Amino acid sequence: MKPRLSPGLHQQLILTPQLRQAIRLLQLSTVELEAEVAEAVASNPLLDWAEEGEPGPADAHEVRDADGIQEAPVREHTEERSDEHWDREGEPWQERIGPASDPGDDDFGGAGERAASAETLRDHLLWQLHLGHFSQRDQGIGVALVDAIDEDGYLRDDLEAIAAGLRPEIDAGLDDVLQVLHRIQQFDPVGVGARDLGECLRLQLRALAEDTPGRELAMAVTAGVLARLPRIGIDGLCQELDCTRDQAEAAVHLLRSLDPRPGAQHGELAAGTYVIPDCVIWRQQGLWRVALAAGATPRITIQRDYEQMIRHAAASDADYLRGRLQEARWLLKGLEARADTLLRVVRCLVREQAGFLEFGDQALHPLTLRTVAAELGLHESTVSRAIARKYVRTPRGTIPLRDFFASGIDTGNGGSASSTAIQDMIRKLVEAEDPRKPLSDARLADTLKSGGVPVARRTVAKYREALQIPASHERVRIG
């Protein structure tokens, strides 16, 4: 069964302005969302900030945690919260916080939690590459391909040149590079890794449901007529593809709704940008709870006075107000869909990574976008958008949602260990080593193997370098 784009987002209207807005809202951080909504309120006379006690866009449903236990409505989580708000049933919020997350640090400060690290398109693609089930050889090819993708998301370099640049470390032919490229083209954002506009649009069309109006004809347009479309127009398109005018217009409308620059949405954050937690995870009576954080969904409402004016306004004024009313309703529905999708994803992460919340990196299980998408019935790109630049407040501090994901290796006994957990084991082994006789990569590999985690020496070296730990001969300390 083909995965859906998103529950609440994939309705009868396919890539309409309403759906495009919902997708955009989903991938915004809380800070960016606040700015986006503020601009909408300033430009739309039918929108206004909701007063205290007035229902907001996220108040239409109540939050249910991973255990199915009903929590308070989202509207309970207001800015005016006290420390007692998080001290529930005798279990203080700070109960399981380690030394690195003292209650007095910035994780328990005001709205600006901490400076956000900039994430480029390259960072986003490499993260997905390392989460995928790539061999070490294919991962090396993938890194070279990602490095060749420009800021708009296009692969401008020739594949033969990329293959030549990999030698002698990796002897890859054109077919090998093309095979890895096809996998990268399934990453988020949809359309990334295309070599021209036609391929970019085809990748986006393939991600749509097969019954999307105009999809098949639009695919045919991208395969040959696209470059000449501005010149031949709708009538010429009808003649070339032997279709009706309505069919041609539906295909062109669909093509115009696609994103010709899929990589542009992953530009760097402005300097000094701060993050606000999107969700809160806390422990109550031995169970983990999840809820939207304060400010995660801006509280706006429709001004009913203007809505009632439509009935009595002149025709031109009524048309204008109806248009603004439709935009306002789309925005509120988009915010509801964003909140619903975000909560579903975070609940799934809590179910899958309860050990990580309890014990830290060493208990992090292998988890990929594909696993979460399959469990929730979403498209992988929807999950990727839902966690992009999103943060969650936990007893371990405020952390990015992407920290819940990790690639894994087979332990050989029917289980698996995440790369993050293995790196944490390596770090602890190095910290406990004799400084006069530091552990070599081979000895680290043997120690991990004896602990039930068979890792090759070269893998240990790669993880050690990722942790910025020097080689053993550089760690020798005498005296």
XYZ file of C-alpha atoms in Angstrom:
479
model
C 0.000 0.000 0.000
C 1.369 3.401 -0.970
C 2.074 5.541 2.149
C -0.088 8.564 2.612
C 1.368 12.033 2.597
C -0.012 12.821 6.022
C -3.232 12.250 7.964
C -5.208 15.444 8.047
C -3.045 16.815 5.234
C -3.838 14.338 2.457
C -7.506 15.026 1.853
C -9.498 15.264 -1.375
C -7.554 18.339 -2.429
C -4.134 17.326 -3.745
C -1.439 20.011 -3.663
C -3.977 22.788 -3.482
C -2.900 26.059 -1.850
C -4.430 24.699 1.357
C -2.276 21.547 1.283
C 0.874 23.426 0.293
C 0.329 25.764 3.240
C -0.183 22.809 5.618
C 3.056 21.202 4.405
C 4.903 24.490 4.850
C 3.535 24.975 8.374
C 4.620 21.454 9.333
C 8.273 22.052 8.486
C 8.561 25.415 10.276
C 10.176 25.669 13.686
C 8.133 27.193 16.511
C 9.951 30.515 16.165
C 9.363 30.575 12.394
C 5.729 29.539 12.871
C 5.121 32.430 15.264
C 6.503 34.883 12.693
C 4.453 33.310 9.888
C 1.209 33.513 11.867
C 1.938 37.054 13.042
C 2.309 38.122 9.405
C -0.982 36.400 8.536
C -2.805 38.156 11.397
C -1.392 41.522 10.314
C -2.474 41.056 6.677
C -5.853 39.346 7.138
C -8.582 41.432 8.830
C -10.557 38.287 9.685
C -7.757 36.884 11.851
C -6.970 37.965 15.387
C -5.068 36.676 18.382
C -7.291 34.568 20.649
C -8.058 35.929 24.086
C -7.378 33.846 27.192
C -10.054 31.160 27.445
C -10.997 31.442 23.763
C -10.506 28.216 21.790
C -7.450 28.201 19.554
C -6.604 26.001 16.551
C -5.136 23.214 18.695
C -8.007 23.133 21.169
C -10.356 21.106 19.008
C -8.953 17.841 20.285
C -7.542 16.539 23.528
C -4.102 15.022 23.924
C -3.800 11.295 24.465
C -0.414 9.903 25.334
C 1.238 6.725 24.116
C -0.590 4.680 26.746
C -3.992 5.946 25.681
C -4.478 7.868 28.925
C -6.260 11.133 28.389
C -4.358 14.234 29.349
C -5.512 17.784 29.834
C -6.466 19.721 26.687
C -3.599 21.464 24.951
C -4.948 24.845 26.018
C -3.867 24.104 29.601
C -0.234 24.633 28.595
C -0.093 28.408 28.735
C 2.812 30.787 29.067
C 1.874 31.631 32.660
C 3.002 28.316 34.090
C 4.720 27.944 37.420
C 7.208 25.352 38.623
C 4.322 23.566 40.351
C 2.685 23.061 36.986
C 5.247 20.371 36.219
C 5.252 18.832 39.712
C 2.464 16.302 39.203
C 1.347 13.531 41.536
C 4.404 14.003 43.738
C 6.818 13.359 40.863
C 8.871 16.512 40.342
C 9.757 17.432 36.780
C 13.433 17.448 37.768
C 13.347 13.925 39.262
C 15.439 12.210 36.592
C 17.574 15.096 35.415
C 21.280 14.329 35.346
C 24.108 16.689 36.252
C 24.179 18.143 32.741
C 20.577 19.305 33.052
C 20.401 21.029 36.372
C 17.056 22.718 37.095
C 18.834 26.017 37.250
C 20.278 25.889 33.751
C 18.863 27.367 30.572
C 16.653 24.375 29.887
C 14.328 25.751 32.562
C 14.568 29.362 31.535
C 12.148 31.506 29.605
C 10.851 31.181 26.069
C 14.247 31.355 24.392
C 15.672 27.972 25.342
C 19.023 28.086 23.587
C 20.684 29.106 20.343
C 19.631 26.942 17.439
C 22.341 25.380 15.324
C 22.061 26.149 11.631
C 21.081 23.174 9.457
C 21.981 23.362 5.796
C 20.555 21.168 3.049
C 23.800 19.191 3.144
C 23.382 18.543 6.894
C 19.802 17.408 6.334
C 20.749 15.009 3.532
C 23.777 13.564 5.338
C 21.623 12.899 8.399
C 19.201 10.875 6.260
C 22.115 9.139 4.518
C 23.584 7.954 7.826
C 20.163 6.751 8.991
C 19.689 4.673 5.843
C 20.784 1.083 5.432
C 23.769 1.871 3.213
C 26.931 -0.188 3.038
C 30.145 1.634 3.889
C 30.995 1.780 0.178
C 27.573 3.151 -0.818
C 27.726 5.640 2.028
C 31.016 6.979 0.619
C 29.349 7.346 -2.790
C 26.365 9.023 -1.121
C 28.551 11.601 0.635
C 30.143 12.510 -2.709
C 26.708 12.913 -4.299
C 25.396 15.028 -1.421
C 28.475 17.252 -1.666
C 27.666 17.808 -5.343
C 24.052 18.906 -4.723
C 23.621 22.684 -4.839
C 21.572 24.857 -2.499
C 18.473 24.551 -4.712
C 18.598 20.765 -4.417
C 19.940 19.964 -7.909
C 22.834 17.662 -8.807
C 24.767 19.701 -11.361
C 27.935 17.580 -11.605
C 28.348 14.777 -14.133
C 28.015 11.280 -12.641
C 31.135 10.093 -14.457
C 33.099 12.944 -12.887
C 31.779 12.025 -9.442
C 32.770 8.387 -9.972
C 36.252 9.475 -11.101
C 36.607 11.674 -8.023
C 35.966 8.688 -5.753
C 38.966 6.744 -7.069
C 41.204 5.179 -5.829
C 39.473 4.950 -2.426
C 36.204 3.726 -3.991
C 36.207 2.068 -7.418
C 32.633 2.787 -8.475
C 31.157 2.653 -11.945
C 28.378 4.786 -13.383
C 25.730 2.202 -12.476
C 26.925 2.143 -8.851
C 26.707 5.932 -8.540
C 23.313 6.005 -10.258
C 21.930 3.363 -7.908
C 22.908 5.411 -4.831
C 21.569 8.591 -6.457
C 18.151 6.979 -6.940
C 18.045 6.256 -3.200
C 19.058 9.830 -2.327
C 16.280 11.072 -4.616
C 13.835 9.462 -2.187
C 15.086 11.681 0.650
C 13.342 14.754 1.971
C 12.796 17.312 0.495
C 10.996 15.518 -2.320
C 12.676 16.350 -5.625
C 16.193 16.669 -4.230
C 19.065 15.215 -6.261
C 17.394 15.860 -9.621
C 19.630 16.679 -12.562
C 17.178 18.997 -14.285
C 13.771 20.601 -13.758
C 11.883 17.791 -15.491
C 13.394 15.125 -13.239
C 12.762 17.289 -10.166
C 9.067 17.585 -10.998
C 8.799 13.867 -11.869
C 10.213 12.911 -8.469
C 7.557 15.037 -6.794
C 4.800 13.620 -8.995
C 5.828 10.040 -8.171
C 5.422 10.804 -4.470
C 1.746 11.659 -5.016
C -1.111 9.185 -4.901
C -1.726 7.505 -8.254
C -5.272 8.875 -8.404
C -4.123 12.496 -8.147
C -5.983 14.466 -10.871
C -3.645 15.267 -13.766
C -0.727 13.186 -12.424
C -0.182 10.862 -15.398
C -0.481 13.646 -17.960
C 1.840 15.859 -15.909
C 4.406 13.021 -15.925
C 4.178 12.936 -19.717
C 4.706 16.705 -19.874
C 7.904 16.504 -17.803
C 9.216 13.727 -20.050
C 9.316 15.788 -23.238
C 7.091 18.826 -23.622
C 8.067 20.798 -20.526
C 10.701 23.015 -22.141
C 8.328 23.967 -24.967
C 5.245 24.404 -22.798
C 5.512 28.227 -22.470
C 5.662 28.483 -26.266
C 2.980 25.992 -27.319
C 0.509 26.755 -24.508
C -2.520 24.688 -23.522
C -3.772 24.254 -27.106
C -0.415 22.959 -28.288
C -0.252 20.622 -25.310
C -3.656 19.177 -26.225
C -2.432 18.463 -29.755
C 0.905 16.953 -28.712
C -0.488 14.678 -26.009
C -3.906 14.059 -27.592
C -5.915 15.147 -24.558
C -8.832 17.427 -23.765
C -8.376 21.028 -22.680
C -9.651 20.219 -19.168
C -7.096 17.409 -18.840
C -4.281 19.656 -20.040
C -5.263 22.465 -17.655
C -5.400 20.005 -14.719
C -1.897 18.750 -15.552
C -0.465 22.261 -15.889
C -2.147 23.352 -12.654
C -0.584 20.378 -10.868
C 2.865 21.141 -12.280
C 2.608 24.763 -11.142
C 1.818 23.585 -7.610
C 5.148 21.730 -7.358
C 8.377 23.188 -5.974
C 11.033 23.870 -8.650
C 13.669 24.611 -5.961
C 13.149 21.926 -3.274
C 16.462 22.611 -1.539
C 15.815 26.308 -0.927
C 13.654 25.567 2.135
C 16.729 24.333 4.029
C 18.745 27.525 4.166
C 20.790 28.376 7.218
C 19.105 29.933 10.225
C 19.811 33.554 10.959
C 22.495 34.184 13.555
C 21.155 34.475 17.091
C 18.065 32.346 16.391
C 16.698 30.714 19.552
C 14.551 27.633 19.861
C 11.345 27.105 21.761
C 10.355 23.520 22.680
C 7.543 22.243 20.494
C 6.540 19.434 22.852
C 7.030 18.466 26.474
C 7.793 14.937 27.696
C 7.487 14.256 31.405
C 7.089 11.301 33.713
C 3.967 10.722 35.776
C 3.376 7.685 37.989
C 6.041 5.720 36.114
C 4.628 6.496 32.649
C 5.910 8.916 30.030
C 3.512 11.697 28.987
C 3.518 13.892 25.899
C 1.856 17.249 25.261
C 2.352 20.316 23.105
C 4.494 22.943 24.775
C 3.321 26.482 25.400
C 3.614 28.512 22.216
C 3.935 25.451 19.990
C 0.696 26.446 18.254
C -0.047 30.194 18.055
C -3.489 30.967 19.429
C -5.513 32.750 16.761
C -9.201 32.987 15.967
C -11.553 34.303 13.288
C -13.203 37.648 13.972
C -16.900 36.840 13.862
C -17.900 40.486 13.322
C -16.175 40.515 9.935
C -17.614 37.084 9.114
C -21.136 38.421 9.686
C -20.410 41.495 7.542
C -20.144 39.285 4.448
C -23.939 38.870 4.370
C -24.572 42.611 4.220
C -21.550 43.857 2.245
C -21.531 44.931 -1.393
C -20.634 42.273 -3.950
C -16.987 43.337 -4.381
C -16.448 43.696 -0.635
C -18.175 40.371 0.030
C -15.899 38.602 -2.468
C -12.827 40.079 -0.787
C -14.019 39.070 2.689
C -14.902 35.552 1.510
C -11.405 35.154 0.144
C -9.846 36.289 3.419
C -12.256 34.047 5.365
C -11.185 31.048 3.304
C -7.514 31.863 3.925
C -8.192 32.179 7.660
C -9.949 28.807 7.787
C -7.106 27.180 5.836
C -4.575 28.556 8.287
C -6.481 27.287 11.324
C -6.885 23.843 9.753
C -3.197 23.819 8.846
C -2.237 24.618 12.421
C -4.497 21.841 13.708
C -2.973 19.360 11.256
C 0.545 20.449 12.252
C -0.191 19.959 15.954
C -1.820 16.575 15.334
C 1.045 15.271 13.168
C 3.700 16.553 15.587
C 2.025 14.897 18.568
C 1.661 11.582 16.731
C 5.334 11.578 15.780
C 6.551 12.488 19.280
C 4.319 9.852 20.901
C 5.829 7.271 18.546
C 9.354 8.408 19.442
C 8.556 8.082 23.150
C 7.220 4.555 22.636
C 10.281 3.527 20.645
C 12.935 5.311 22.708
C 11.732 5.129 26.316
C 15.122 3.678 27.244
C 16.873 6.726 25.794
C 14.753 9.022 27.970
C 15.471 6.832 30.992
C 19.173 6.077 30.624
C 20.617 8.297 27.891
C 22.528 7.693 24.658
C 23.699 4.201 25.581
C 20.080 2.983 25.574
C 19.236 4.550 22.206
C 17.826 1.907 19.865
C 18.249 1.980 16.079
C 15.373 4.001 14.654
C 14.911 5.406 11.164
C 12.454 7.699 9.411
C 11.140 4.702 7.500
C 10.302 2.828 10.713
C 8.347 5.739 12.187
C 6.628 6.466 8.863
C 5.520 2.839 8.520
C 4.161 2.708 12.080
C 2.166 5.927 11.687
C 1.072 5.396 8.085
C 2.864 8.542 6.906
C 5.237 9.324 4.073
C 8.889 9.496 5.159
C 9.077 13.112 3.973
C 6.178 13.988 6.299
C 8.058 12.564 9.289
C 11.197 14.398 8.205
C 9.297 17.699 7.999
C 7.634 17.068 11.353
C 10.968 16.726 13.169
C 12.952 19.314 11.195
C 14.260 21.970 13.620
C 11.806 20.798 16.269
C 12.813 20.502 19.922
C 11.325 18.735 22.901
C 11.725 19.480 26.600
C 12.535 16.320 28.543
C 13.928 15.468 31.983
C 17.299 15.308 30.193
C 17.033 18.852 28.923
C 15.771 20.421 25.720
C 16.901 18.269 22.794
C 16.193 18.163 19.053
C 13.775 15.484 17.892
C 16.380 14.166 15.469
C 18.367 12.945 18.502
C 15.764 10.186 18.904
C 16.887 8.651 15.596
C 19.988 6.511 15.032
C 21.278 4.029 12.515
C 22.126 0.574 13.824
C 24.255 -2.524 13.378
C 23.449 -6.187 13.964
C 24.910 -7.452 17.228
C 24.924 -11.014 15.962
C 22.642 -12.366 18.693
C 19.352 -11.345 17.169
C 19.541 -7.773 18.476
C 20.968 -4.505 17.257
C 22.741 -1.478 18.661
C 22.489 2.094 17.493
C 25.511 3.998 16.250
C 24.854 6.629 18.934
C 24.881 3.995 21.675
C 28.136 2.510 20.358
C 29.749 5.945 20.257
C 28.685 6.493 23.851
C 30.283 3.155 24.813
C 33.522 4.148 23.064
C 33.564 7.517 24.809
C 33.122 5.901 28.229
C 35.832 3.300 27.539
C 38.279 6.051 26.552
C 37.397 8.104 29.622
C 38.131 5.101 31.867
C 41.352 3.987 30.125
C 44.854 4.114 31.606
C 46.324 7.377 30.210
C 49.749 5.723 30.055
C 48.382 2.834 27.959
C 45.424 4.162 25.978
C 43.195 1.698 24.164
C 43.868 1.232 20.461
C 40.991 0.949 17.992
C 41.581 -2.815 17.834
C 41.395 -3.157 21.623
C 38.259 -1.001 21.729
C 36.703 -3.269 19.097
C 37.656 -6.378 21.126
C 36.193 -4.876 24.309
C 32.930 -4.034 22.566
C 32.810 -7.505 21.032
C 33.235 -9.119 24.447
C 30.303 -6.984 25.609
C 28.072 -8.371 22.862
C 28.571 -5.599 20.286
C 30.709 -6.901 17.408
C 32.116 -3.831 15.675
C 34.942 -3.799 13.137
C 38.107 -1.877 13.954
C 37.541 0.529 11.054
C 34.026 1.228 12.370
C 35.466 2.013 15.796
C 37.958 4.375 14.127
C 35.132 6.123 12.272
C 33.061 6.567 15.438
C 36.109 7.705 17.414
C 36.857 10.368 14.804
C 33.214 11.446 14.857
C 33.585 11.956 18.624
C 36.763 13.986 17.941
C 38.820 11.599 20.081
C 42.490 11.449 18.992
C 44.150 8.165 18.052
C 45.674 6.098 20.884
C 49.264 7.254 20.247
C 48.092 10.860 20.621
C 46.312 10.150 23.918
C 49.361 8.888 25.778
C 49.896 10.781 29.045
C 52.972 10.046 31.200
C 53.149 10.944 34.879
